[in-house]
Amino acid sequence: MHKDVKEILYTQDEISQKCKELGKLIMNDYHDKNLVLVGLLKGSVPFLAELSKYVNLDVTFDYMDVSSYEGTESRTITIKKDLDQDVKGKDILLVEDILDTGKTLSTVKAMLEERGAATVEIVTMLDKKEGRTFPIEAKYVGFEIPNAFVIGFGLDFDEKYRNLPYVGILKEECYQ
Ligand code: XMP
Ligand code: MG
């Protein structure tokens, strides 16, 4: 275990098993649709890679990189990298590492709906329900977690720890 990790919450095997379960649900719901998996950079990449192994459909992939301003309640976000494709008429599944306040995903969802996507839903590896300040829920949730700062499997602190093969709680002394 990495020295900055206080506790491991989910191992690689547990995440993989969860991806298998989510993949089944997604295949059931999207087998007759035009599914586009949209990964939110950078944190969603390991989860998207694992999850998509179990989505045995003709899907396409796209990526967005957005940043939201800290500490404001407004829905302003900056698009650092936009999608490559036109989403009109497509069924979009936004793939995220963690859903916290909901600001990022509620803004992106509204934006893609405005562009004419047929449907826009969310799959998130982790859901910090207590953190929610924007009214948005994910259709598929891997694990519900308490309000602790977590790292690994894509999640970072200061761009570090994304490569850890598990999700863990970061020691307080590392960010205080
Ligand atoms: P929202 O808009 O839902 O944003 O507040 C979710 C984004 O916030 C970041 N986030 C975290 N990142 N450990 C992290 O590494 C955490 O515990 C955590 N909580 C929120 C993350 O970038 C996510 O995309
Ligand atoms: Mg993120």
PDB file of C-alpha atoms in Angstrom, residues 49-154:
ATOM      1  CA  ALA A  49     -11.138   1.228 -19.461  1.00  0.00           C
ATOM      2  CA  GLU A  50     -12.306  -1.390 -16.953  1.00  0.00           C
ATOM      3  CA  LEU A  51     -16.041  -0.807 -17.391  1.00  0.00           C
ATOM      4  CA  SER A  52     -15.978  -0.854 -21.184  1.00  0.00           C
ATOM      5  CA  LYS A  53     -14.541  -4.396 -21.175  1.00  0.00           C
ATOM      6  CA  TYR A  54     -17.948  -5.503 -19.910  1.00  0.00           C
ATOM      7  CA  VAL A  55     -20.069  -3.402 -22.262  1.00  0.00           C
ATOM      8  CA  ASN A  56     -20.240  -5.842 -25.109  1.00  0.00           C
ATOM      9  CA  LEU A  57     -22.042  -3.580 -27.596  1.00  0.00           C
ATOM     10  CA  ASP A  58     -20.993  -1.502 -30.618  1.00  0.00           C
ATOM     11  CA  VAL A  59     -20.161   1.604 -28.633  1.00  0.00           C
ATOM     12  CA  THR A  60     -18.028   4.591 -29.557  1.00  0.00           C
ATOM     13  CA  PHE A  61     -15.780   6.550 -27.207  1.00  0.00           C
ATOM     14  CA  ASP A  62     -15.277  10.259 -26.797  1.00  0.00           C
ATOM     15  CA  TYR A  63     -13.667  12.475 -24.179  1.00  0.00           C
ATOM     16  CA  MET A  64     -14.215  15.879 -22.641  1.00  0.00           C
ATOM     17  CA  ASP A  65     -12.018  17.877 -20.324  1.00  0.00           C
ATOM     18  CA  VAL A  66     -13.808  20.548 -18.325  1.00  0.00           C
ATOM     19  CA  SER A  67     -12.911  22.509 -15.248  1.00  0.00           C
ATOM     20  CA  SER A  68     -15.273  24.222 -12.883  1.00  0.00           C
ATOM     21  CA  TYR A  69     -14.396  27.285 -10.853  1.00  0.00           C
ATOM     22  CA  GLU A  70     -13.930  26.478  -7.191  1.00  0.00           C
ATOM     23  CA  GLY A  71     -16.194  27.922  -4.554  1.00  0.00           C
ATOM     24  CA  THR A  72     -18.984  29.321  -6.693  1.00  0.00           C
ATOM     25  CA  GLU A  73     -22.523  28.091  -6.920  1.00  0.00           C
ATOM     26  CA  SER A  74     -22.857  29.155 -10.542  1.00  0.00           C
ATOM     27  CA  ARG A  75     -22.923  26.641 -13.326  1.00  0.00           C
ATOM     28  CA  THR A  76     -19.931  28.084 -15.159  1.00  0.00           C
ATOM     29  CA  ILE A  77     -17.386  25.628 -16.432  1.00  0.00           C
ATOM     30  CA  THR A  78     -14.569  25.976 -18.927  1.00  0.00           C
ATOM     31  CA  ILE A  79     -14.273  23.425 -21.717  1.00  0.00           C
ATOM     32  CA  LYS A  80     -10.587  22.577 -22.106  1.00  0.00           C
ATOM     33  CA  LYS A  81     -11.261  19.801 -24.613  1.00  0.00           C
ATOM     34  CA  ASP A  82     -14.586  19.298 -26.322  1.00  0.00           C
ATOM     35  CA  LEU A  83     -16.075  16.155 -27.885  1.00  0.00           C
ATOM     36  CA  ASP A  84     -14.910  15.200 -31.373  1.00  0.00           C
ATOM     37  CA  GLN A  85     -18.365  14.145 -32.514  1.00  0.00           C
ATOM     38  CA  ASP A  86     -21.772  15.665 -33.008  1.00  0.00           C
ATOM     39  CA  VAL A  87     -24.023  14.223 -30.302  1.00  0.00           C
ATOM     40  CA  LYS A  88     -27.327  14.934 -32.056  1.00  0.00           C
ATOM     41  CA  GLY A  89     -29.607  11.909 -31.727  1.00  0.00           C
ATOM     42  CA  LYS A  90     -26.997   9.897 -29.805  1.00  0.00           C
ATOM     43  CA  ASP A  91     -27.374   8.189 -26.444  1.00  0.00           C
ATOM     44  CA  ILE A  92     -24.669   9.568 -24.215  1.00  0.00           C
ATOM     45  CA  LEU A  93     -23.375   7.893 -21.107  1.00  0.00           C
ATOM     46  CA  LEU A  94     -21.105  10.236 -19.166  1.00  0.00           C
ATOM     47  CA  VAL A  95     -18.423   8.275 -17.346  1.00  0.00           C
ATOM     48  CA  GLU A  96     -16.979   9.809 -14.176  1.00  0.00           C
ATOM     49  CA  ASP A  97     -14.643   8.787 -11.392  1.00  0.00           C
ATOM     50  CA  ILE A  98     -16.613  10.540  -8.675  1.00  0.00           C
ATOM     51  CA  LEU A  99     -19.835  12.510  -8.307  1.00  0.00           C
ATOM     52  CA  ASP A 100     -19.551  15.033  -5.484  1.00  0.00           C
ATOM     53  CA  THR A 101     -21.319  18.426  -5.603  1.00  0.00           C
ATOM     54  CA  GLY A 102     -22.713  17.489  -9.008  1.00  0.00           C
ATOM     55  CA  LYS A 103     -21.697  20.781 -10.536  1.00  0.00           C
ATOM     56  CA  THR A 104     -19.500  19.363 -13.296  1.00  0.00           C
ATOM     57  CA  LEU A 105     -21.915  16.684 -14.421  1.00  0.00           C
ATOM     58  CA  SER A 106     -25.091  18.744 -14.165  1.00  0.00           C
ATOM     59  CA  THR A 107     -23.503  21.411 -16.350  1.00  0.00           C
ATOM     60  CA  VAL A 108     -22.132  18.964 -18.916  1.00  0.00           C
ATOM     61  CA  LYS A 109     -25.437  17.056 -19.025  1.00  0.00           C
ATOM     62  CA  ALA A 110     -27.408  20.263 -19.692  1.00  0.00           C
ATOM     63  CA  MET A 111     -24.936  21.267 -22.384  1.00  0.00           C
ATOM     64  CA  LEU A 112     -25.184  17.959 -24.266  1.00  0.00           C
ATOM     65  CA  GLU A 113     -28.975  17.961 -24.026  1.00  0.00           C
ATOM     66  CA  GLU A 114     -28.954  21.440 -25.532  1.00  0.00           C
ATOM     67  CA  ARG A 115     -26.848  20.099 -28.411  1.00  0.00           C
ATOM     68  CA  GLY A 116     -29.604  17.612 -29.203  1.00  0.00           C
ATOM     69  CA  ALA A 117     -28.413  14.356 -27.646  1.00  0.00           C
ATOM     70  CA  ALA A 118     -31.266  11.812 -27.526  1.00  0.00           C
ATOM     71  CA  THR A 119     -30.443  10.864 -23.929  1.00  0.00           C
ATOM     72  CA  VAL A 120     -27.727  11.834 -21.451  1.00  0.00           C
ATOM     73  CA  GLU A 121     -27.134   9.587 -18.446  1.00  0.00           C
ATOM     74  CA  ILE A 122     -24.301   9.154 -15.951  1.00  0.00           C
ATOM     75  CA  VAL A 123     -22.244   6.230 -14.713  1.00  0.00           C
ATOM     76  CA  THR A 124     -19.922   7.044 -11.835  1.00  0.00           C
ATOM     77  CA  MET A 125     -17.460   4.774 -10.054  1.00  0.00           C
ATOM     78  CA  LEU A 126     -18.014   6.588  -6.746  1.00  0.00           C
ATOM     79  CA  ASP A 127     -20.872   8.658  -5.386  1.00  0.00           C
ATOM     80  CA  LYS A 128     -20.347  11.074  -2.465  1.00  0.00           C
ATOM     81  CA  LYS A 129     -24.041  11.710  -1.876  1.00  0.00           C
ATOM     82  CA  GLU A 130     -23.442  13.984   1.130  1.00  0.00           C
ATOM     83  CA  GLY A 131     -21.514  16.418  -1.033  1.00  0.00           C
ATOM     84  CA  ARG A 132     -24.358  17.113  -3.435  1.00  0.00           C
ATOM     85  CA  THR A 133     -25.387  20.750  -3.946  1.00  0.00           C
ATOM     86  CA  PHE A 134     -26.714  20.442  -7.521  1.00  0.00           C
ATOM     87  CA  PRO A 135     -29.794  18.304  -8.206  1.00  0.00           C
ATOM     88  CA  ILE A 136     -28.340  15.449 -10.228  1.00  0.00           C
ATOM     89  CA  GLU A 137     -28.136  11.677  -9.820  1.00  0.00           C
ATOM     90  CA  ALA A 138     -26.220   9.003 -11.684  1.00  0.00           C
ATOM     91  CA  LYS A 139     -28.173   6.225 -13.394  1.00  0.00           C
ATOM     92  CA  TYR A 140     -25.408   3.755 -12.481  1.00  0.00           C
ATOM     93  CA  VAL A 141     -23.298   3.995  -9.326  1.00  0.00           C
ATOM     94  CA  GLY A 142     -20.357   1.766  -8.465  1.00  0.00           C
ATOM     95  CA  PHE A 143     -20.004   2.543  -4.778  1.00  0.00           C
ATOM     96  CA  GLU A 144     -21.511   5.120  -2.420  1.00  0.00           C
ATOM     97  CA  ILE A 145     -18.778   6.582  -0.229  1.00  0.00           C
ATOM     98  CA  PRO A 146     -18.703   8.849   2.823  1.00  0.00           C
ATOM     99  CA  ASN A 147     -17.350  12.380   2.638  1.00  0.00           C
ATOM    100  CA  ALA A 148     -13.620  11.580   2.737  1.00  0.00           C
ATOM    101  CA  PHE A 149     -10.957  12.585   0.228  1.00  0.00           C
ATOM    102  CA  VAL A 150     -10.203   9.575  -1.910  1.00  0.00           C
ATOM    103  CA  ILE A 151      -7.425   8.820  -4.373  1.00  0.00           C
ATOM    104  CA  GLY A 152      -6.456   6.094  -6.796  1.00  0.00           C
ATOM    105  CA  PHE A 153      -7.998   4.343  -9.807  1.00  0.00           C
ATOM    106  CA  GLY A 154      -7.968   7.685 -11.630  1.00  0.00           C
TER     107      GLY A 154
END
